[in-house]
Amino acid sequence: MPRCYLDNAATSWPKPECVLAAIDHYQRELGVAAGRGATRAAFEVDAVIARCRLRAAQVLGAESPERVIFTFNGTDSLNLALHGVLKPGDHVIASTLEHNSVNRPLSELRQRIGLQTTLIPPEANGRVEPARFRDALRPNTRLIALLHASNVTGVIQPIEDVGTIARNVGALMLVDAAQSAGHLPISLRELPVDLLAGSGHKGLLGPLGTGWLAIRAGVEDRVTSLRQGGTGSLSEDDHQPDRLPDKYESGNHNAPGLFGLEASLAWLQDRGLDVIRSHELSLRRLLLDQLAELPNVHTFCRDIRDEQAVGVISLTLAGFDPQELAAILDHDFDIQTRAGLHCAPGAHRSLGTFESGGTLRVSFSPFSTSDDVEHFVQSLRQIAGEVMWPAT
Ligand SMILES: Cc1ncc(COP(=O)(O)O)c(C=O)c1O
């Protein structure tokens, strides 16, 4: 059995072959900075990065390519949005399901500028109730932040309804799409969302070191730039350019990463997100059905409908600490999963797994197969059997 990688929610593996080839081509044959030179190699690098931006805008439904800002990961994108928008005296509403890449900037801003926050827990089914966001609104609510899909349970959140609530009072809506982009079709243009943030290295299948923030037209006037520096444009001016994407992209780009991301976006466009989604949901269903036969395994939010889930499943095995279980799966069965709190402590508080070491998480990509699921379930069965009936 080849390596069984089931930790795609952390970062996806393997990458499509074209991604490896694109990075190799950049590193071996080009190797120059983007936006900084007049050589043939520099023009090629500029053209690939422009194409990457165009493809990202198409995949995310952004209004135009320059509205996609390249960052270095999802965390970077969320920091840009939160620190760029929020000012002293502001109030923010977020869910308790958020990843620490939202929780920690909010904590920092609470301490540094006295930001007021209201955190809304999910209902028993793992989804937040939009009316609770409406009830939490204050005259100074500047922004609502909600993740699109939980990185712990895979449950999709009602971003449309919550976004409409934000829009009705003139607050900005920030959506963390780290676990949805690449796994299901999204269109910023068609959603009541102002800022859509995510990673390039998870569902979009690009390399680590890539991320993006898509900004609705006009919203850039409400988001200050966090970093200032060289952009390769308007170099005579001491001030950061106002135009996009330069306002937010100072310093050299991660050119090899963006070469890889351009290739992975092309691969995704060619394959089709609908096809990828139905593949990942069929694996989710297969895994849930098989796990239901293991009495010592508990899966979380298993009753959520397919349309409200991505291919991320959390479980516990009675008698095992999740970290210990993940280590056995890796060492004895070459299965890579992720154990613990998954940087989302609030999600574990609502599942009741915060005090007990979190959960074991399985997450799929387009390259995951039914053989992976079978191997995982068989391995779990074996591990559980060894505990229940130790060899005499
Ligand atoms: C829901 C969610 N948001 C944000 C992030 C941060 O993304 P990155 O690892 O690209 O910084 C993650 C990463 O796991 C995540 O799952």
PDB file of N, CA and C in Angstrom, residues 193-286:
ATOM      1  N   VAL A 193     -20.383  39.023   0.327  1.00  0.00           N
ATOM      2  CA  VAL A 193     -19.106  38.921   1.041  1.00  0.00           C
ATOM      3  C   VAL A 193     -18.185  40.005   0.500  1.00  0.00           C
ATOM      4  N   ASP A 194     -17.426  40.645   1.392  1.00  0.00           N
ATOM      5  CA  ASP A 194     -16.536  41.739   0.967  1.00  0.00           C
ATOM      6  C   ASP A 194     -15.094  41.295   0.873  1.00  0.00           C
ATOM      7  N   LEU A 195     -14.696  40.398   1.760  1.00  0.00           N
ATOM      8  CA  LEU A 195     -13.302  39.955   1.813  1.00  0.00           C
ATOM      9  C   LEU A 195     -13.300  38.437   1.932  1.00  0.00           C
ATOM     10  N   LEU A 196     -12.666  37.783   0.959  1.00  0.00           N
ATOM     11  CA  LEU A 196     -12.614  36.318   0.946  1.00  0.00           C
ATOM     12  C   LEU A 196     -11.148  35.930   1.058  1.00  0.00           C
ATOM     13  N   ALA A 197     -10.826  35.175   2.117  1.00  0.00           N
ATOM     14  CA  ALA A 197      -9.409  34.870   2.388  1.00  0.00           C
ATOM     15  C   ALA A 197      -9.166  33.372   2.325  1.00  0.00           C
ATOM     16  N   GLY A 198      -7.977  32.982   1.908  1.00  0.00           N
ATOM     17  CA  GLY A 198      -7.675  31.552   1.902  1.00  0.00           C
ATOM     18  C   GLY A 198      -6.216  31.262   1.573  1.00  0.00           C
ATOM     19  N   SER A 199      -5.932  29.967   1.499  1.00  0.00           N
ATOM     20  CA  SER A 199      -4.575  29.483   1.236  1.00  0.00           C
ATOM     21  C   SER A 199      -4.479  29.032  -0.217  1.00  0.00           C
ATOM     22  N   GLY A 200      -3.259  29.013  -0.755  1.00  0.00           N
ATOM     23  CA  GLY A 200      -3.054  28.430  -2.078  1.00  0.00           C
ATOM     24  C   GLY A 200      -2.658  26.968  -1.997  1.00  0.00           C
ATOM     25  N   HIS A 201      -2.244  26.527  -0.793  1.00  0.00           N
ATOM     26  CA  HIS A 201      -1.603  25.211  -0.656  1.00  0.00           C
ATOM     27  C   HIS A 201      -2.518  24.116  -0.143  1.00  0.00           C
ATOM     28  N   LYS A 202      -3.802  24.453   0.102  1.00  0.00           N
ATOM     29  CA  LYS A 202      -4.724  23.404   0.586  1.00  0.00           C
ATOM     30  C   LYS A 202      -5.545  22.934  -0.626  1.00  0.00           C
ATOM     31  N   GLY A 203      -6.836  23.280  -0.665  1.00  0.00           N
ATOM     32  CA  GLY A 203      -7.694  22.804  -1.756  1.00  0.00           C
ATOM     33  C   GLY A 203      -7.286  23.314  -3.133  1.00  0.00           C
ATOM     34  N   LEU A 204      -6.569  24.409  -3.195  1.00  0.00           N
ATOM     35  CA  LEU A 204      -6.148  24.907  -4.516  1.00  0.00           C
ATOM     36  C   LEU A 204      -4.924  24.157  -5.038  1.00  0.00           C
ATOM     37  N   LEU A 205      -4.346  23.295  -4.224  1.00  0.00           N
ATOM     38  CA  LEU A 205      -3.296  22.343  -4.649  1.00  0.00           C
ATOM     39  C   LEU A 205      -1.965  22.980  -5.051  1.00  0.00           C
ATOM     40  N   GLY A 206      -1.774  24.249  -4.678  1.00  0.00           N
ATOM     41  CA  GLY A 206      -0.491  24.899  -4.938  1.00  0.00           C
ATOM     42  C   GLY A 206       0.505  24.573  -3.832  1.00  0.00           C
ATOM     43  N   PRO A 207       1.723  25.129  -3.923  1.00  0.00           N
ATOM     44  CA  PRO A 207       2.732  24.848  -2.894  1.00  0.00           C
ATOM     45  C   PRO A 207       2.537  25.678  -1.627  1.00  0.00           C
ATOM     46  N   LEU A 208       3.152  25.231  -0.542  1.00  0.00           N
ATOM     47  CA  LEU A 208       3.184  26.041   0.679  1.00  0.00           C
ATOM     48  C   LEU A 208       3.811  27.395   0.365  1.00  0.00           C
ATOM     49  N   GLY A 209       3.430  28.395   1.160  1.00  0.00           N
ATOM     50  CA  GLY A 209       3.980  29.734   0.906  1.00  0.00           C
ATOM     51  C   GLY A 209       3.100  30.541  -0.035  1.00  0.00           C
ATOM     52  N   THR A 210       1.886  30.028  -0.328  1.00  0.00           N
ATOM     53  CA  THR A 210       0.969  30.805  -1.178  1.00  0.00           C
ATOM     54  C   THR A 210      -0.363  30.995  -0.461  1.00  0.00           C
ATOM     55  N   GLY A 211      -0.922  32.194  -0.593  1.00  0.00           N
ATOM     56  CA  GLY A 211      -2.228  32.526  -0.021  1.00  0.00           C
ATOM     57  C   GLY A 211      -2.806  33.688  -0.809  1.00  0.00           C
ATOM     58  N   TRP A 212      -4.051  34.067  -0.509  1.00  0.00           N
ATOM     59  CA  TRP A 212      -4.704  35.125  -1.292  1.00  0.00           C
ATOM     60  C   TRP A 212      -5.818  35.765  -0.474  1.00  0.00           C
ATOM     61  N   LEU A 213      -6.078  37.012  -0.810  1.00  0.00           N
ATOM     62  CA  LEU A 213      -7.228  37.728  -0.253  1.00  0.00           C
ATOM     63  C   LEU A 213      -7.947  38.364  -1.435  1.00  0.00           C
ATOM     64  N   ALA A 214      -9.203  38.003  -1.646  1.00  0.00           N
ATOM     65  CA  ALA A 214      -9.991  38.601  -2.742  1.00  0.00           C
ATOM     66  C   ALA A 214     -10.856  39.709  -2.142  1.00  0.00           C
ATOM     67  N   ILE A 215     -10.802  40.878  -2.780  1.00  0.00           N
ATOM     68  CA  ILE A 215     -11.448  42.078  -2.213  1.00  0.00           C
ATOM     69  C   ILE A 215     -12.525  42.592  -3.166  1.00  0.00           C
ATOM     70  N   ARG A 216     -13.729  42.759  -2.656  1.00  0.00           N
ATOM     71  CA  ARG A 216     -14.819  43.301  -3.477  1.00  0.00           C
ATOM     72  C   ARG A 216     -14.507  44.757  -3.875  1.00  0.00           C
ATOM     73  N   ALA A 217     -14.979  45.172  -5.050  1.00  0.00           N
ATOM     74  CA  ALA A 217     -14.689  46.522  -5.562  1.00  0.00           C
ATOM     75  C   ALA A 217     -15.109  47.596  -4.558  1.00  0.00           C
ATOM     76  N   GLY A 218     -14.221  48.512  -4.296  1.00  0.00           N
ATOM     77  CA  GLY A 218     -14.512  49.634  -3.398  1.00  0.00           C
ATOM     78  C   GLY A 218     -14.115  49.356  -1.955  1.00  0.00           C
ATOM     79  N   VAL A 219     -14.031  48.079  -1.577  1.00  0.00           N
ATOM     80  CA  VAL A 219     -13.731  47.735  -0.175  1.00  0.00           C
ATOM     81  C   VAL A 219     -12.283  48.080   0.166  1.00  0.00           C
ATOM     82  N   GLU A 220     -11.426  48.169  -0.862  1.00  0.00           N
ATOM     83  CA  GLU A 220     -10.015  48.495  -0.589  1.00  0.00           C
ATOM     84  C   GLU A 220      -9.883  49.867   0.071  1.00  0.00           C
ATOM     85  N   ASP A 221     -10.877  50.729  -0.107  1.00  0.00           N
ATOM     86  CA  ASP A 221     -10.809  52.047   0.556  1.00  0.00           C
ATOM     87  C   ASP A 221     -10.935  51.905   2.073  1.00  0.00           C
ATOM     88  N   ARG A 222     -11.435  50.741   2.525  1.00  0.00           N
ATOM     89  CA  ARG A 222     -11.637  50.533   3.974  1.00  0.00           C
ATOM     90  C   ARG A 222     -10.599  49.589   4.570  1.00  0.00           C
ATOM     91  N   VAL A 223      -9.605  49.208   3.749  1.00  0.00           N
ATOM     92  CA  VAL A 223      -8.572  48.261   4.225  1.00  0.00           C
ATOM     93  C   VAL A 223      -7.203  48.906   4.037  1.00  0.00           C
ATOM     94  N   THR A 224      -6.540  49.279   5.146  1.00  0.00           N
ATOM     95  CA  THR A 224      -5.220  49.890   5.001  1.00  0.00           C
ATOM     96  C   THR A 224      -4.179  48.804   4.695  1.00  0.00           C
ATOM     97  N   SER A 225      -3.048  49.192   4.119  1.00  0.00           N
ATOM     98  CA  SER A 225      -1.999  48.201   3.831  1.00  0.00           C
ATOM     99  C   SER A 225      -1.157  48.017   5.088  1.00  0.00           C
ATOM    100  N   LEU A 226      -0.762  46.787   5.348  1.00  0.00           N
ATOM    101  CA  LEU A 226       0.021  46.520   6.569  1.00  0.00           C
ATOM    102  C   LEU A 226       1.510  46.656   6.318  1.00  0.00           C
ATOM    103  N   ARG A 227       1.918  46.394   5.078  1.00  0.00           N
ATOM    104  CA  ARG A 227       3.344  46.445   4.749  1.00  0.00           C
ATOM    105  C   ARG A 227       3.541  47.436   3.625  1.00  0.00           C
ATOM    106  N   GLN A 228       4.578  48.218   3.729  1.00  0.00           N
ATOM    107  CA  GLN A 228       4.898  49.134   2.656  1.00  0.00           C
ATOM    108  C   GLN A 228       6.293  48.792   2.150  1.00  0.00           C
ATOM    109  N   GLY A 229       6.519  49.054   0.868  1.00  0.00           N
ATOM    110  CA  GLY A 229       7.844  48.748   0.329  1.00  0.00           C
ATOM    111  C   GLY A 229       7.836  48.746  -1.180  1.00  0.00           C
ATOM    112  N   GLY A 230       8.875  48.135  -1.752  1.00  0.00           N
ATOM    113  CA  GLY A 230       9.013  48.123  -3.203  1.00  0.00           C
ATOM    114  C   GLY A 230       7.926  47.303  -3.858  1.00  0.00           C
ATOM    115  N   THR A 231       7.411  47.848  -4.966  1.00  0.00           N
ATOM    116  CA  THR A 231       6.384  47.122  -5.719  1.00  0.00           C
ATOM    117  C   THR A 231       6.826  46.944  -7.172  1.00  0.00           C
ATOM    118  N   GLY A 232       7.984  47.560  -7.525  1.00  0.00           N
ATOM    119  CA  GLY A 232       8.410  47.553  -8.922  1.00  0.00           C
ATOM    120  C   GLY A 232       7.623  48.558  -9.747  1.00  0.00           C
ATOM    121  N   SER A 233       6.739  49.342  -9.095  1.00  0.00           N
ATOM    122  CA  SER A 233       5.934  50.345  -9.820  1.00  0.00           C
ATOM    123  C   SER A 233       6.073  51.684  -9.101  1.00  0.00           C
ATOM    124  N   LEU A 234       5.904  52.774  -9.819  1.00  0.00           N
ATOM    125  CA  LEU A 234       5.897  54.147  -9.247  1.00  0.00           C
ATOM    126  C   LEU A 234       7.055  54.352  -8.260  1.00  0.00           C
ATOM    127  N   SER A 235       8.250  53.900  -8.651  1.00  0.00           N
ATOM    128  CA  SER A 235       9.372  53.898  -7.708  1.00  0.00           C
ATOM    129  C   SER A 235       9.801  55.301  -7.284  1.00  0.00           C
ATOM    130  N   GLU A 236       9.438  56.325  -8.063  1.00  0.00           N
ATOM    131  CA  GLU A 236       9.819  57.702  -7.719  1.00  0.00           C
ATOM    132  C   GLU A 236       9.020  58.229  -6.526  1.00  0.00           C
ATOM    133  N   ASP A 237       7.918  57.545  -6.185  1.00  0.00           N
ATOM    134  CA  ASP A 237       7.016  58.037  -5.132  1.00  0.00           C
ATOM    135  C   ASP A 237       7.379  57.408  -3.790  1.00  0.00           C
ATOM    136  N   ASP A 238       7.481  58.229  -2.738  1.00  0.00           N
ATOM    137  CA  ASP A 238       7.789  57.738  -1.387  1.00  0.00           C
ATOM    138  C   ASP A 238       6.630  56.945  -0.782  1.00  0.00           C
ATOM    139  N   HIS A 239       5.444  57.134  -1.327  1.00  0.00           N
ATOM    140  CA  HIS A 239       4.258  56.525  -0.716  1.00  0.00           C
ATOM    141  C   HIS A 239       3.866  55.240  -1.420  1.00  0.00           C
ATOM    142  N   GLN A 240       3.250  54.378  -0.634  1.00  0.00           N
ATOM    143  CA  GLN A 240       2.750  53.123  -1.190  1.00  0.00           C
ATOM    144  C   GLN A 240       1.695  53.439  -2.260  1.00  0.00           C
ATOM    145  N   PRO A 241       1.783  52.806  -3.441  1.00  0.00           N
ATOM    146  CA  PRO A 241       0.745  53.069  -4.460  1.00  0.00           C
ATOM    147  C   PRO A 241      -0.642  52.685  -3.936  1.00  0.00           C
ATOM    148  N   ASP A 242      -1.677  53.390  -4.413  1.00  0.00           N
ATOM    149  CA  ASP A 242      -3.063  53.079  -4.030  1.00  0.00           C
ATOM    150  C   ASP A 242      -3.652  51.977  -4.885  1.00  0.00           C
ATOM    151  N   ARG A 243      -3.029  51.782  -6.076  1.00  0.00           N
ATOM    152  CA  ARG A 243      -3.677  50.862  -7.006  1.00  0.00           C
ATOM    153  C   ARG A 243      -3.473  49.404  -6.578  1.00  0.00           C
ATOM    154  N   LEU A 244      -4.412  48.592  -7.018  1.00  0.00           N
ATOM    155  CA  LEU A 244      -4.346  47.162  -6.696  1.00  0.00           C
ATOM    156  C   LEU A 244      -3.604  46.423  -7.797  1.00  0.00           C
ATOM    157  N   PRO A 245      -2.874  45.360  -7.496  1.00  0.00           N
ATOM    158  CA  PRO A 245      -2.706  44.779  -6.161  1.00  0.00           C
ATOM    159  C   PRO A 245      -1.553  45.405  -5.385  1.00  0.00           C
ATOM    160  N   ASP A 246      -0.864  46.421  -5.994  1.00  0.00           N
ATOM    161  CA  ASP A 246       0.379  46.934  -5.399  1.00  0.00           C
ATOM    162  C   ASP A 246       0.193  47.463  -3.972  1.00  0.00           C
ATOM    163  N   LYS A 247      -1.015  47.993  -3.694  1.00  0.00           N
ATOM    164  CA  LYS A 247      -1.253  48.553  -2.356  1.00  0.00           C
ATOM    165  C   LYS A 247      -0.894  47.550  -1.254  1.00  0.00           C
ATOM    166  N   TYR A 248      -1.139  46.251  -1.533  1.00  0.00           N
ATOM    167  CA  TYR A 248      -0.946  45.234  -0.491  1.00  0.00           C
ATOM    168  C   TYR A 248       0.200  44.260  -0.771  1.00  0.00           C
ATOM    169  N   GLU A 249       0.894  44.433  -1.890  1.00  0.00           N
ATOM    170  CA  GLU A 249       1.929  43.436  -2.252  1.00  0.00           C
ATOM    171  C   GLU A 249       3.298  44.098  -2.334  1.00  0.00           C
ATOM    172  N   SER A 250       3.932  44.278  -1.197  1.00  0.00           N
ATOM    173  CA  SER A 250       5.264  44.891  -1.182  1.00  0.00           C
ATOM    174  C   SER A 250       6.327  43.819  -1.074  1.00  0.00           C
ATOM    175  N   GLY A 251       7.456  44.073  -1.695  1.00  0.00           N
ATOM    176  CA  GLY A 251       8.568  43.116  -1.625  1.00  0.00           C
ATOM    177  C   GLY A 251       8.417  42.038  -2.691  1.00  0.00           C
ATOM    178  N   ASN A 252       9.451  41.216  -2.803  1.00  0.00           N
ATOM    179  CA  ASN A 252       9.419  40.192  -3.852  1.00  0.00           C
ATOM    180  C   ASN A 252       8.306  39.180  -3.636  1.00  0.00           C
ATOM    181  N   HIS A 253       7.712  38.781  -4.744  1.00  0.00           N
ATOM    182  CA  HIS A 253       6.697  37.725  -4.696  1.00  0.00           C
ATOM    183  C   HIS A 253       7.359  36.371  -4.444  1.00  0.00           C
ATOM    184  N   ASN A 254       6.551  35.436  -4.007  1.00  0.00           N
ATOM    185  CA  ASN A 254       6.981  34.031  -3.949  1.00  0.00           C
ATOM    186  C   ASN A 254       6.807  33.480  -5.369  1.00  0.00           C
ATOM    187  N   ALA A 255       7.751  33.843  -6.251  1.00  0.00           N
ATOM    188  CA  ALA A 255       7.586  33.477  -7.667  1.00  0.00           C
ATOM    189  C   ALA A 255       7.515  31.959  -7.891  1.00  0.00           C
ATOM    190  N   PRO A 256       8.405  31.148  -7.277  1.00  0.00           N
ATOM    191  CA  PRO A 256       8.254  29.704  -7.516  1.00  0.00           C
ATOM    192  C   PRO A 256       6.905  29.182  -7.025  1.00  0.00           C
ATOM    193  N   GLY A 257       6.440  29.722  -5.897  1.00  0.00           N
ATOM    194  CA  GLY A 257       5.134  29.298  -5.372  1.00  0.00           C
ATOM    195  C   GLY A 257       4.013  29.672  -6.327  1.00  0.00           C
ATOM    196  N   LEU A 258       4.090  30.877  -6.900  1.00  0.00           N
ATOM    197  CA  LEU A 258       3.015  31.313  -7.794  1.00  0.00           C
ATOM    198  C   LEU A 258       3.061  30.564  -9.128  1.00  0.00           C
ATOM    199  N   PHE A 259       4.261  30.150  -9.553  1.00  0.00           N
ATOM    200  CA  PHE A 259       4.326  29.274 -10.738  1.00  0.00           C
ATOM    201  C   PHE A 259       3.557  27.977 -10.452  1.00  0.00           C
ATOM    202  N   GLY A 260       3.806  27.431  -9.262  1.00  0.00           N
ATOM    203  CA  GLY A 260       3.112  26.197  -8.890  1.00  0.00           C
ATOM    204  C   GLY A 260       1.609  26.417  -8.783  1.00  0.00           C
ATOM    205  N   LEU A 261       1.229  27.549  -8.192  1.00  0.00           N
ATOM    206  CA  LEU A 261      -0.201  27.824  -8.013  1.00  0.00           C
ATOM    207  C   LEU A 261      -0.890  28.042  -9.367  1.00  0.00           C
ATOM    208  N   GLU A 262      -0.190  28.700 -10.284  1.00  0.00           N
ATOM    209  CA  GLU A 262      -0.801  28.899 -11.622  1.00  0.00           C
ATOM    210  C   GLU A 262      -1.104  27.545 -12.252  1.00  0.00           C
ATOM    211  N   ALA A 263      -0.156  26.631 -12.107  1.00  0.00           N
ATOM    212  CA  ALA A 263      -0.343  25.303 -12.717  1.00  0.00           C
ATOM    213  C   ALA A 263      -1.461  24.537 -12.003  1.00  0.00           C
ATOM    214  N   SER A 264      -1.529  24.654 -10.684  1.00  0.00           N
ATOM    215  CA  SER A 264      -2.573  23.890  -9.973  1.00  0.00           C
ATOM    216  C   SER A 264      -3.954  24.461 -10.277  1.00  0.00           C
ATOM    217  N   LEU A 265      -4.045  25.796 -10.423  1.00  0.00           N
ATOM    218  CA  LEU A 265      -5.349  26.388 -10.757  1.00  0.00           C
ATOM    219  C   LEU A 265      -5.803  25.917 -12.141  1.00  0.00           C
ATOM    220  N   ALA A 266      -4.843  25.845 -13.072  1.00  0.00           N
ATOM    221  CA  ALA A 266      -5.187  25.355 -14.423  1.00  0.00           C
ATOM    222  C   ALA A 266      -5.681  23.907 -14.320  1.00  0.00           C
ATOM    223  N   TRP A 267      -5.006  23.125 -13.485  1.00  0.00           N
ATOM    224  CA  TRP A 267      -5.402  21.715 -13.307  1.00  0.00           C
ATOM    225  C   TRP A 267      -6.829  21.630 -12.739  1.00  0.00           C
ATOM    226  N   LEU A 268      -7.115  22.470 -11.738  1.00  0.00           N
ATOM    227  CA  LEU A 268      -8.451  22.469 -11.122  1.00  0.00           C
ATOM    228  C   LEU A 268      -9.521  22.906 -12.121  1.00  0.00           C
ATOM    229  N   GLN A 269      -9.184  23.928 -12.919  1.00  0.00           N
ATOM    230  CA  GLN A 269     -10.161  24.418 -13.900  1.00  0.00           C
ATOM    231  C   GLN A 269     -10.460  23.343 -14.929  1.00  0.00           C
ATOM    232  N   ASP A 270      -9.408  22.621 -15.303  1.00  0.00           N
ATOM    233  CA  ASP A 270      -9.569  21.566 -16.290  1.00  0.00           C
ATOM    234  C   ASP A 270     -10.405  20.412 -15.713  1.00  0.00           C
ATOM    235  N   ARG A 271     -10.133  20.040 -14.481  1.00  0.00           N
ATOM    236  CA  ARG A 271     -10.836  18.927 -13.834  1.00  0.00           C
ATOM    237  C   ARG A 271     -12.292  19.309 -13.504  1.00  0.00           C
ATOM    238  N   GLY A 272     -12.495  20.554 -13.043  1.00  0.00           N
ATOM    239  CA  GLY A 272     -13.845  21.024 -12.683  1.00  0.00           C
ATOM    240  C   GLY A 272     -14.118  20.830 -11.200  1.00  0.00           C
ATOM    241  N   LEU A 273     -14.533  21.918 -10.534  1.00  0.00           N
ATOM    242  CA  LEU A 273     -14.757  21.832  -9.083  1.00  0.00           C
ATOM    243  C   LEU A 273     -15.964  20.966  -8.739  1.00  0.00           C
ATOM    244  N   ASP A 274     -16.937  20.890  -9.650  1.00  0.00           N
ATOM    245  CA  ASP A 274     -18.100  20.028  -9.366  1.00  0.00           C
ATOM    246  C   ASP A 274     -17.685  18.564  -9.300  1.00  0.00           C
ATOM    247  N   VAL A 275     -16.783  18.184 -10.207  1.00  0.00           N
ATOM    248  CA  VAL A 275     -16.305  16.795 -10.242  1.00  0.00           C
ATOM    249  C   VAL A 275     -15.519  16.499  -8.961  1.00  0.00           C
ATOM    250  N   ILE A 276     -14.660  17.444  -8.581  1.00  0.00           N
ATOM    251  CA  ILE A 276     -13.845  17.267  -7.370  1.00  0.00           C
ATOM    252  C   ILE A 276     -14.756  17.168  -6.143  1.00  0.00           C
ATOM    253  N   ARG A 277     -15.749  18.036  -6.113  1.00  0.00           N
ATOM    254  CA  ARG A 277     -16.648  18.027  -4.953  1.00  0.00           C
ATOM    255  C   ARG A 277     -17.372  16.688  -4.839  1.00  0.00           C
ATOM    256  N   SER A 278     -17.902  16.181  -5.949  1.00  0.00           N
ATOM    257  CA  SER A 278     -18.655  14.940  -5.794  1.00  0.00           C
ATOM    258  C   SER A 278     -17.719  13.785  -5.450  1.00  0.00           C
ATOM    259  N   HIS A 279     -16.482  13.806  -5.943  1.00  0.00           N
ATOM    260  CA  HIS A 279     -15.516  12.763  -5.565  1.00  0.00           C
ATOM    261  C   HIS A 279     -15.247  12.809  -4.050  1.00  0.00           C
ATOM    262  N   GLU A 280     -14.970  14.007  -3.535  1.00  0.00           N
ATOM    263  CA  GLU A 280     -14.628  14.109  -2.108  1.00  0.00           C
ATOM    264  C   GLU A 280     -15.826  13.771  -1.216  1.00  0.00           C
ATOM    265  N   LEU A 281     -17.025  14.161  -1.663  1.00  0.00           N
ATOM    266  CA  LEU A 281     -18.212  13.829  -0.860  1.00  0.00           C
ATOM    267  C   LEU A 281     -18.498  12.331  -0.884  1.00  0.00           C
ATOM    268  N   SER A 282     -18.184  11.678  -2.013  1.00  0.00           N
ATOM    269  CA  SER A 282     -18.435  10.225  -2.052  1.00  0.00           C
ATOM    270  C   SER A 282     -17.468   9.510  -1.102  1.00  0.00           C
ATOM    271  N   LEU A 283     -16.242  10.022  -0.985  1.00  0.00           N
ATOM    272  CA  LEU A 283     -15.295   9.416  -0.034  1.00  0.00           C
ATOM    273  C   LEU A 283     -15.752   9.673   1.411  1.00  0.00           C
ATOM    274  N   ARG A 284     -16.285  10.848   1.636  1.00  0.00           N
ATOM    275  CA  ARG A 284     -16.788  11.178   2.980  1.00  0.00           C
ATOM    276  C   ARG A 284     -17.905  10.206   3.363  1.00  0.00           C
ATOM    277  N   ARG A 285     -18.828  10.003   2.433  1.00  0.00           N
ATOM    278  CA  ARG A 285     -19.964   9.104   2.693  1.00  0.00           C
ATOM    279  C   ARG A 285     -19.457   7.683   2.960  1.00  0.00           C
ATOM    280  N   LEU A 286     -18.503   7.222   2.123  1.00  0.00           N
ATOM    281  CA  LEU A 286     -17.948   5.873   2.277  1.00  0.00           C
ATOM    282  C   LEU A 286     -17.308   5.717   3.656  1.00  0.00           C
TER     283      LEU A 286
END
